[in-house]
C-alpha cells in the first residue's frame, strides 16, 4: 500500500508545532499573571517576604552556624530588618520632607529656565507643568498602591502587608532547611533533584540581586550625596536618598534620580554647577557599570539591559510601581531556572542519561 503524502511539508509542521508550544506557554503565563493580580492581597506579602528572605539569608545562616537556635536566629534577623528598614526609612522620609519643598521649587525654576532659554513660553507654562506632574504622580501612585486590601485605607493596607511580609519572612528563614524536603515531596516522581536544583538556582539569583543591589544603591547614594554637598547643591541629602530608593529600579530609577539632581543644581547654582553635577552622576554610573556591577554581582545571573527594560515595562503595566520593584528579581529567578535547565541538558546525552565526568 503506497505511503500517503503528508498534507503539509516538514517545515510547515515544525513551525505549527513551535507555534502551539509558544501559545501554550503564553497561555500559562497569562493565567499565572491573572491569578497573581486576582490574589494580589496574598501574593504581595509572599513576594516581599521572599525578597526579604533572600536579603537576610546570609545573616540567618551566619547565626545558625554559630549554634544559635533557628527560631531565635530568625527572630533576631527580622528584628534587625525592622531596625535597619525603619531607620533607613526614617532617614529617607525625613530628608525628603525637609528638602522636598526646596527640591520642587528648584525643579520649577529649572523648568522655567528651560522655557525661557528655548523660547517655548507660548507652548508650556510652569504652573501647568507642575499641576500636570502632580496629577500624574497622584494617578500613578494610586494605581501602584491601590487595591492591596479592598475597603481598607491605604495606610492600613501598607501596615497589614508589611506585617504579613515580616511574619512570612520569619517563617521562611526558620524553616528554610525544610525546603529541600518540600521540593522532593511536591515534585513528580524522578524529578526531585531537578526541582531542587532549579529552586536553589532561582533563590541564589534573587539573593545575589538583592544583596548586590542594596550595596550598589548605598555606594551610589553616598557618592552622589558627597559630590552634591561639595558642589553646594541644596537638598543634597534628600537627592541622595532619592538615588538610593531609585537604585532598586535598574536604569530607569538611576536616570530619573540623576536628572532630578542635575535640574536642582541647574536651578540653584547655575549652568556650570549643573554640568559638574552631571559629571558626578555620570562618574558614579561609570563606577557602577564598570567596577561595582562586575565585582559585587559577578556571581549572580547577568541579564541583558533589554530584558530588564522589558521586565520593568511589563511589571509597571501589571502592578504599577510595585510591579517595577518586583519585576527584575522575578526575571532573575526565571533566568536562573532557565540556566539550570540548560546546564542539565548540557550535562546529559541524547537519551537523557547524565554523562559521567571525564568521559
Coordinates of N, CA, C and O in Angstrom, one line a residue, residues 4-166:
X4 N 1.0 7.5 2.2 CA 0.3 8.7 2.0 C 1.2 9.9 2.1 O 2.0 10.0 3.1
X5 N 1.1 10.8 1.2 CA 1.9 12.0 1.3 C 1.4 13.0 2.3 O 0.2 13.2 2.4
X6 N 2.3 13.6 3.2 CA 1.8 14.5 4.2 C 1.1 15.7 3.6 O 1.4 16.2 2.5
X7 N 0.1 16.2 4.3 CA -0.7 17.3 3.8 C 0.2 18.6 3.8 O 0.0 19.4 2.9
X8 N 1.0 18.7 4.8 CA 1.9 19.9 4.9 C 3.4 19.5 4.9 O 3.7 18.4 5.3
X9 N 4.2 20.3 4.3 CA 5.7 19.9 4.3 C 6.2 20.0 5.8 O 5.6 20.5 6.7
X10 N 7.4 19.4 5.9 CA 8.0 19.3 7.2 C 8.2 20.6 7.9 O 8.0 20.8 9.1
X11 N 8.7 21.6 7.1 CA 8.9 23.0 7.6 C 7.6 23.6 8.2 O 7.7 24.2 9.3
X12 N 6.5 23.4 7.5 CA 5.3 23.9 8.0 C 4.8 23.2 9.2 O 4.3 23.9 10.2
X13 N 5.0 21.9 9.3 CA 4.6 21.2 10.5 C 5.4 21.6 11.7 O 4.9 21.7 12.8
X14 N 6.7 21.8 11.5 CA 7.6 22.2 12.6 C 7.2 23.6 13.1 O 7.2 23.9 14.3
X15 N 6.9 24.5 12.1 CA 6.5 25.8 12.5 C 5.2 25.8 13.3 O 5.0 26.5 14.3
X16 N 4.3 25.0 12.9 CA 3.0 24.8 13.6 C 3.2 24.3 15.0 O 2.5 24.7 15.9
X17 N 4.1 23.3 15.1 CA 4.4 22.7 16.4 C 5.0 23.8 17.4 O 4.6 23.9 18.5
X18 N 5.9 24.6 16.9 CA 6.5 25.6 17.7 C 5.5 26.7 18.1 O 5.5 27.2 19.2
X19 N 4.6 27.0 17.1 CA 3.6 28.0 17.4 C 2.6 27.5 18.5 O 2.2 28.2 19.4
X20 N 2.3 26.2 18.5 CA 1.5 25.6 19.5 C 2.2 25.7 20.9 O 1.5 26.0 21.9
X21 N 3.5 25.4 20.9 CA 4.2 25.4 22.2 C 4.2 26.9 22.7 O 4.0 27.1 23.9
X22 N 4.5 27.9 21.8 CA 4.5 29.2 22.2 C 3.2 29.7 22.7 O 3.1 30.4 23.8
X23 N 2.1 29.3 22.0 CA 0.7 29.7 22.5 C 0.4 29.0 23.9 O -0.2 29.7 24.7
X24 N 0.8 27.8 24.1 CA 0.6 27.1 25.3 C 1.4 27.8 26.4 O 0.8 28.1 27.5
X25 N 2.6 28.2 26.2 CA 3.4 28.9 27.2 C 2.9 30.2 27.5 O 2.8 30.6 28.7
X26 N 2.4 31.0 26.4 CA 1.8 32.3 26.7 C 0.6 32.2 27.5 O 0.3 33.0 28.4
X27 N -0.2 31.1 27.2 CA -1.5 30.9 28.0 C -1.2 30.6 29.4 O -1.9 31.2 30.3
X28 N -0.2 29.8 29.7 CA 0.2 29.5 31.1 C 0.7 30.8 31.8 O 0.3 31.1 33.0
X29 N 1.5 31.6 31.1 CA 2.0 32.8 31.8 C 0.8 33.8 32.0 O 0.8 34.4 33.1
X30 N -0.1 33.9 31.0 CA -1.2 34.8 31.2 C -2.1 34.4 32.4 O -2.5 35.2 33.2
X31 N -2.3 33.1 32.5 CA -3.1 32.6 33.6 C -2.4 32.9 35.0 O -3.1 33.3 35.9
X32 N -1.1 32.7 35.0 CA -0.4 32.9 36.2 C -0.4 34.4 36.6 O -0.6 34.7 37.8
X33 N -0.2 35.3 35.6 CA -0.3 36.7 35.9 C -1.7 37.1 36.4 O -1.8 37.9 37.3
X34 N -2.7 36.5 35.7 CA -4.1 36.9 36.1 C -4.4 36.4 37.6 O -5.0 37.1 38.4
X35 N -3.9 35.2 37.9 CA -4.1 34.7 39.3 C -3.3 35.6 40.3 O -3.8 35.9 41.4
X36 N -2.1 36.0 39.9 CA -1.3 36.9 40.8 C -2.1 38.2 41.0 O -2.1 38.8 42.2
X37 N -2.6 38.8 40.0 CA -3.4 40.0 40.1 C -4.6 39.8 40.9 O -5.0 40.7 41.8
X38 N -5.3 38.7 40.6 CA -6.6 38.5 41.4 C -6.3 38.2 42.8 O -7.2 38.6 43.7
X39 N -5.2 37.6 43.2 CA -4.9 37.2 44.5 C -3.8 38.1 45.1 O -3.0 37.7 45.9
X40 N -3.7 39.4 44.6 CA -2.5 40.2 45.0 C -2.5 40.5 46.5 O -1.4 40.8 47.0
X41 N -3.6 40.4 47.1 CA -3.6 40.7 48.6 C -2.8 39.6 49.3 O -2.1 39.9 50.3
X42 N -2.8 38.4 48.8 CA -2.0 37.3 49.4 C -0.6 37.2 48.7 O 0.4 36.8 49.4
X43 N -0.6 37.5 47.4 CA 0.7 37.3 46.7 C 1.7 38.3 47.0 O 2.9 38.0 47.2
X44 N 1.3 39.6 47.2 CA 2.2 40.7 47.5 C 3.1 40.4 48.8 O 4.3 40.5 48.7
X45 N 2.5 40.0 49.9 CA 3.3 39.8 51.1 C 4.3 38.6 50.9 O 5.4 38.6 51.4
X46 N 3.8 37.6 50.1 CA 4.7 36.4 49.9 C 5.9 36.8 49.0 O 7.0 36.5 49.4
X47 N 5.7 37.6 48.0 CA 6.8 38.1 47.2 C 7.8 39.0 48.0 O 9.0 38.8 47.9
X48 N 7.2 39.9 48.7 CA 8.0 40.7 49.6 C 8.8 39.9 50.6 O 10.0 40.2 50.9
X49 N 8.2 38.9 51.2 CA 8.8 38.0 52.1 C 10.0 37.2 51.5 O 11.0 37.0 52.1
X50 N 9.8 36.8 50.3 CA 10.8 36.1 49.5 C 12.0 37.0 49.3 O 13.2 36.6 49.4
X51 N 11.8 38.3 48.9 CA 12.8 39.2 48.7 C 13.6 39.5 50.1 O 14.8 39.6 50.1
X52 N 12.8 39.6 51.1 CA 13.4 39.8 52.5 C 14.2 38.6 52.9 O 15.3 38.8 53.4
X53 N 13.7 37.4 52.6 CA 14.5 36.2 52.9 C 15.8 36.1 52.1 O 16.8 35.7 52.7
X54 N 15.7 36.5 50.9 CA 16.9 36.5 50.0 C 17.9 37.5 50.5 O 19.1 37.2 50.5
X55 N 17.5 38.6 51.0 CA 18.4 39.6 51.5 C 19.0 39.2 52.9 O 20.2 39.5 53.1
X56 N 18.2 38.6 53.7 CA 18.6 38.3 55.1 C 19.2 36.9 55.2 O 19.6 36.5 56.3
X57 N 19.1 36.1 54.2 CA 19.6 34.7 54.3 C 21.0 34.5 54.8 O 21.2 33.7 55.7
X58 N 22.0 35.3 54.3 CA 23.3 35.2 54.8 C 23.5 35.4 56.3 O 24.2 34.8 57.0
X59 N 22.7 36.4 56.8 CA 22.8 36.8 58.2 C 22.2 35.6 59.0 O 22.8 35.2 60.1
X60 N 21.1 35.0 58.6 CA 20.5 33.9 59.3 C 21.4 32.7 59.3 O 21.6 32.0 60.3
X61 N 22.0 32.4 58.2 CA 22.9 31.3 58.1 C 24.2 31.5 59.0 O 24.7 30.5 59.6
X62 N 24.6 32.7 59.1 CA 25.8 33.0 59.9 C 25.4 32.8 61.4 O 26.2 32.2 62.2
X63 N 24.2 33.2 61.8 CA 23.8 32.9 63.2 C 23.6 31.5 63.5 O 24.1 31.0 64.6
X64 N 23.0 30.7 62.6 CA 22.8 29.3 62.9 C 24.1 28.6 62.8 O 24.3 27.6 63.5
X65 N 25.1 29.0 62.0 CA 26.4 28.4 62.0 C 27.1 28.6 63.3 O 28.1 27.8 63.7
X66 N 26.8 29.6 64.1 CA 27.4 29.9 65.4 C 26.5 29.3 66.6 O 26.4 29.9 67.7
X67 N 25.7 28.3 66.2 CA 25.0 27.5 67.2 C 23.8 28.3 67.8 O 23.4 28.0 69.0
X68 N 23.3 29.2 67.1 CA 22.1 29.9 67.6 C 20.8 29.1 67.1 O 20.8 28.7 65.9
X69 N 19.9 29.0 68.0 CA 18.6 28.3 67.6 C 18.0 28.9 66.4 O 18.0 30.2 66.2
X70 N 17.4 28.1 65.5 CA 16.9 28.6 64.2 C 15.8 29.6 64.4 O 15.7 30.7 63.8
X71 N 14.9 29.4 65.4 CA 13.8 30.3 65.7 C 14.4 31.6 66.2 O 14.0 32.7 65.8
X72 N 15.3 31.5 67.2 CA 16.0 32.7 67.7 C 16.7 33.5 66.6 O 16.6 34.7 66.6
X73 N 17.4 32.8 65.8 CA 18.2 33.4 64.7 C 17.2 34.2 63.8 O 17.5 35.3 63.3
X74 N 16.1 33.5 63.4 CA 15.1 34.1 62.5 C 14.5 35.4 63.2 O 14.3 36.4 62.6
X75 N 14.2 35.3 64.5 CA 13.7 36.4 65.2 C 14.7 37.6 65.3 O 14.3 38.8 65.0
X76 N 15.9 37.3 65.6 CA 16.9 38.4 65.6 C 17.1 39.0 64.2 O 17.3 40.2 64.1
X77 N 17.1 38.2 63.2 CA 17.3 38.7 61.8 C 16.1 39.6 61.5 O 16.4 40.7 60.9
X78 N 14.9 39.2 61.8 CA 13.8 40.0 61.5 C 13.8 41.3 62.3 O 13.4 42.4 61.8
X79 N 14.2 41.2 63.6 CA 14.3 42.4 64.4 C 15.4 43.4 63.8 O 15.2 44.6 63.7
X80 N 16.5 42.8 63.3 CA 17.5 43.7 62.6 C 16.9 44.3 61.3 O 17.2 45.4 61.0
X81 N 16.1 43.5 60.6 CA 15.5 44.0 59.4 C 14.6 45.2 59.7 O 14.6 46.3 59.1
X82 N 13.7 45.1 60.8 CA 12.9 46.2 61.2 C 13.7 47.4 61.6 O 13.3 48.5 61.2
X83 N 14.7 47.2 62.3 CA 15.6 48.3 62.8 C 16.2 49.0 61.6 O 16.2 50.2 61.5
X84 N 16.8 48.2 60.7 CA 17.5 48.8 59.6 C 16.5 49.5 58.6 O 16.7 50.7 58.2
X85 N 15.5 48.8 58.2 CA 14.5 49.4 57.3 C 13.8 50.6 58.0 O 13.6 51.6 57.3
X86 N 13.5 50.5 59.2 CA 12.8 51.6 59.9 C 13.8 52.8 60.0 O 13.3 53.9 59.7
X87 N 15.0 52.5 60.3 CA 16.0 53.6 60.4 C 16.2 54.3 59.0 O 16.2 55.5 58.9
X88 N 16.4 53.4 58.0 CA 16.6 53.9 56.7 C 15.4 54.7 56.2 O 15.5 55.7 55.6
X89 N 14.2 54.1 56.4 CA 13.0 54.8 56.0 C 12.8 56.1 56.7 O 12.4 57.1 56.1
X90 N 13.2 56.2 58.0 CA 13.1 57.5 58.7 C 14.1 58.5 58.1 O 13.7 59.7 57.9
X91 N 15.3 58.0 57.8 CA 16.3 59.0 57.2 C 15.8 59.5 55.9 O 15.9 60.7 55.6
X92 N 15.3 58.5 55.0 CA 14.9 58.9 53.7 C 13.7 59.8 53.7 O 13.7 60.9 53.1
X93 N 12.7 59.5 54.5 CA 11.5 60.3 54.6 C 11.8 61.7 55.2 O 11.3 62.7 54.7
X94 N 12.6 61.7 56.3 CA 13.0 63.0 56.9 C 13.7 63.9 55.9 O 13.5 65.1 55.8
X95 N 14.7 63.2 55.2 CA 15.5 64.0 54.2 C 14.6 64.6 53.1 O 14.7 65.7 52.7
X96 N 13.6 63.7 52.6 CA 12.8 64.2 51.5 C 11.8 65.2 52.0 O 11.4 66.2 51.3
X97 N 11.3 65.1 53.3 CA 10.3 66.0 53.8 C 11.0 67.4 54.1 O 10.5 68.4 53.7
X98 N 12.2 67.3 54.6 CA 12.9 68.6 55.0 C 13.3 69.3 53.7 O 13.4 70.6 53.7
X99 N 13.7 68.6 52.7 CA 14.2 69.3 51.5 C 13.2 69.2 50.3 O 13.5 69.6 49.2
X100 N 12.0 68.6 50.5 CA 11.1 68.3 49.4 C 10.7 69.6 48.8 O 10.7 69.8 47.5
X101 N 10.3 70.6 49.6 CA 9.8 71.9 49.0 C 10.9 72.6 48.2 O 10.7 73.2 47.2
X102 N 12.1 72.5 48.8 CA 13.2 73.1 48.1 C 13.5 72.5 46.8 O 13.8 73.1 45.8
X103 N 13.4 71.1 46.8 CA 13.7 70.4 45.5 C 12.6 70.7 44.5 O 12.9 71.0 43.3
X104 N 11.3 70.7 44.9 CA 10.3 71.1 44.0 C 10.4 72.5 43.4 O 10.2 72.7 42.2
X105 N 10.7 73.4 44.3 CA 10.9 74.8 43.9 C 12.1 74.9 42.9 O 12.0 75.6 41.9
X106 N 13.2 74.2 43.1 CA 14.3 74.2 42.2 C 13.9 73.6 40.9 O 14.3 74.1 39.8
X107 N 13.2 72.5 40.9 CA 12.7 71.9 39.7 C 11.8 72.8 38.9 O 11.9 72.9 37.6
X108 N 11.0 73.6 39.6 CA 10.1 74.6 38.9 C 11.0 75.7 38.3 O 10.7 76.1 37.1
X109 N 12.0 76.1 39.0 CA 12.9 77.1 38.5 C 13.6 76.6 37.2 O 13.9 77.3 36.3
X110 N 14.1 75.3 37.3 CA 14.8 74.7 36.2 C 13.9 74.6 35.0 O 14.3 74.9 33.8
X111 N 12.6 74.3 35.2 CA 11.7 74.2 34.1 C 11.5 75.6 33.5 O 11.4 75.8 32.2
X112 N 11.4 76.6 34.3 CA 11.3 78.0 33.8 C 12.5 78.4 33.0 O 12.4 79.1 32.0
X113 N 13.7 78.0 33.5 CA 14.9 78.3 32.8 C 14.9 77.7 31.4 O 15.3 78.3 30.4
X114 N 14.5 76.4 31.3 CA 14.4 75.7 30.0 C 13.4 76.4 29.1 O 13.7 76.6 27.9
X115 N 12.3 76.8 29.6 CA 11.3 77.5 28.8 C 11.8 78.8 28.3 O 11.6 79.2 27.1
X116 N 12.5 79.6 29.2 CA 13.0 80.9 28.8 C 14.1 80.8 27.7 O 14.1 81.6 26.8
X117 N 15.0 79.9 27.9 CA 16.1 79.8 27.0 C 15.8 79.1 25.7 O 16.6 79.3 24.7
X118 N 14.8 78.3 25.7 CA 14.5 77.6 24.4 C 13.2 78.2 23.8 O 12.7 77.7 22.8
X119 N 12.8 79.4 24.3 CA 11.7 80.2 23.7 C 10.5 79.3 23.4 O 9.9 79.3 22.3
X120 N 10.0 78.6 24.5 CA 8.8 77.8 24.4 C 7.7 78.3 25.4 O 6.9 77.6 25.8
X121 N 7.8 79.6 25.7 CA 6.9 80.2 26.7 C 5.5 80.1 26.2 O 4.6 79.9 27.0
X122 N 5.3 80.2 24.9 CA 3.9 80.1 24.5 C 3.4 78.7 24.4 O 2.2 78.5 24.2
X123 N 4.2 77.7 24.5 CA 3.8 76.3 24.4 C 3.5 75.7 25.7 O 2.5 75.0 25.8
X124 N 4.3 76.0 26.7 CA 4.1 75.4 28.1 C 4.2 76.4 29.1 O 4.9 77.4 29.0
X125 N 3.5 76.3 30.2 CA 3.6 77.1 31.4 C 4.0 76.3 32.6 O 3.6 75.1 32.7
X126 N 4.9 76.9 33.4 CA 5.5 76.1 34.5 C 4.4 75.6 35.5 O 4.4 74.5 35.9
X127 N 3.5 76.5 35.8 CA 2.4 76.1 36.7 C 1.6 75.0 36.1 O 1.2 74.1 36.9
X128 N 1.3 75.0 34.8 CA 0.5 73.9 34.2 C 1.4 72.6 34.3 O 0.8 71.6 34.5
X129 N 2.7 72.7 34.0 CA 3.5 71.6 34.0 C 3.5 71.0 35.5 O 3.5 69.8 35.6
X130 N 3.7 71.8 36.5 CA 3.7 71.4 37.8 C 2.4 70.7 38.2 O 2.4 69.7 38.9
X131 N 1.3 71.3 37.8 CA 0.0 70.7 38.1 C -0.2 69.4 37.4 O -0.7 68.4 38.0
X132 N 0.1 69.3 36.2 CA 0.0 68.1 35.4 C 0.9 67.0 36.0 O 0.6 65.8 36.1
X133 N 2.1 67.4 36.5 CA 3.0 66.4 37.1 C 2.4 65.9 38.4 O 2.5 64.7 38.7
X134 N 1.8 66.8 39.2 CA 1.2 66.4 40.5 C 0.0 65.4 40.2 O -0.1 64.4 40.9
X135 N -0.8 65.7 39.2 CA -1.9 64.9 38.8 C -1.4 63.5 38.3 O -1.9 62.5 38.7
X136 N -0.3 63.5 37.5 CA 0.2 62.3 37.0 C 0.8 61.4 38.2 O 0.6 60.2 38.2
X137 N 1.5 62.0 39.1 CA 2.1 61.3 40.2 C 1.0 60.7 41.1 O 1.0 59.6 41.6
X138 N -0.1 61.5 41.3 CA -1.2 61.1 42.1 C -1.9 59.8 41.4 O -2.2 58.9 42.1
X139 N -2.1 59.9 40.1 CA -2.8 58.8 39.4 C -1.8 57.6 39.4 O -2.3 56.4 39.6
X140 N -0.5 57.8 39.2 CA 0.4 56.6 39.2 C 0.5 56.0 40.6 O 0.5 54.8 40.7
X141 N 0.6 56.8 41.6 CA 0.7 56.3 42.9 C -0.6 55.5 43.3 O -0.5 54.5 43.9
X142 N -1.8 56.0 42.9 CA -3.0 55.3 43.2 C -3.1 54.0 42.5 O -3.5 53.0 43.1
X143 N -2.6 54.0 41.2 CA -2.6 52.7 40.5 C -1.6 51.7 41.0 O -1.8 50.5 40.9
X144 N -0.5 52.2 41.6 CA 0.5 51.3 42.1 C 0.2 50.7 43.4 O 0.5 49.6 43.7
X145 N -0.4 51.5 44.3 CA -0.6 51.1 45.6 C -2.1 50.7 45.9 O -2.3 50.0 46.9
X146 N -3.0 51.1 45.1 CA -4.4 50.9 45.4 C -4.8 49.4 45.2 O -4.2 48.7 44.4
X147 N -5.8 49.0 45.9 CA -6.3 47.7 45.7 C -5.6 46.6 46.5 O -5.9 45.4 46.3
X148 N -4.6 46.9 47.3 CA -3.9 45.9 48.1 C -4.9 45.2 49.0 O -5.0 44.0 49.1
X149 N -5.7 45.9 49.7 CA -6.8 45.3 50.6 C -8.0 46.2 50.4 O -8.1 47.3 50.8
X150 N -8.9 45.6 49.6 CA -10.1 46.4 49.2 C -10.9 46.8 50.4 O -11.2 46.0 51.3
X151 N -11.3 48.0 50.4 CA -12.2 48.6 51.5 C -11.4 49.1 52.7 O -12.0 49.5 53.7
X152 N -10.1 48.9 52.7 CA -9.3 49.4 53.8 C -8.5 50.6 53.4 O -8.1 50.7 52.2
X153 N -8.1 51.5 54.3 CA -7.4 52.7 53.9 C -6.0 52.3 53.4 O -5.5 51.2 53.7
X154 N -5.3 53.2 52.7 CA -4.0 52.9 52.2 C -3.0 52.6 53.3 O -2.2 51.7 53.2
X155 N -3.0 53.4 54.4 CA -2.1 53.2 55.5 C -2.3 51.8 56.1 O -1.4 51.1 56.4
X156 N -3.6 51.5 56.3 CA -3.9 50.2 56.9 C -3.4 49.0 56.0 O -2.9 48.0 56.4
X157 N -3.6 49.3 54.7 CA -3.2 48.2 53.7 C -1.7 48.0 53.8 O -1.2 46.9 53.8
X158 N -0.9 49.2 53.8 CA 0.5 49.1 53.8 C 1.0 48.4 55.1 O 1.9 47.6 55.1
X159 N 0.4 48.8 56.2 CA 0.8 48.2 57.5 C 0.5 46.7 57.5 O 1.4 45.9 58.0
X160 N -0.7 46.3 57.1 CA -1.0 44.9 57.1 C -0.1 44.1 56.2 O 0.3 43.0 56.5
X161 N 0.2 44.7 55.0 CA 1.1 44.0 54.1 C 2.5 43.8 54.7 O 3.1 42.8 54.5
X162 N 2.9 44.9 55.3 CA 4.3 44.8 55.9 C 4.3 43.8 57.0 O 5.3 43.1 57.1
X163 N 3.3 43.8 57.9 CA 3.3 42.8 59.0 C 3.2 41.4 58.4 O 4.0 40.5 58.9
X164 N 2.4 41.1 57.4 CA 2.3 39.8 56.9 C 3.7 39.4 56.2 O 4.1 38.3 56.4
X165 N 4.3 40.3 55.5 CA 5.6 40.1 54.9 C 6.6 39.8 55.9 O 7.4 38.9 55.8
X166 N 6.6 40.5 57.0 CA 7.6 40.3 58.1 C 7.4 38.9 58.8 O 8.3 38.2 59.0

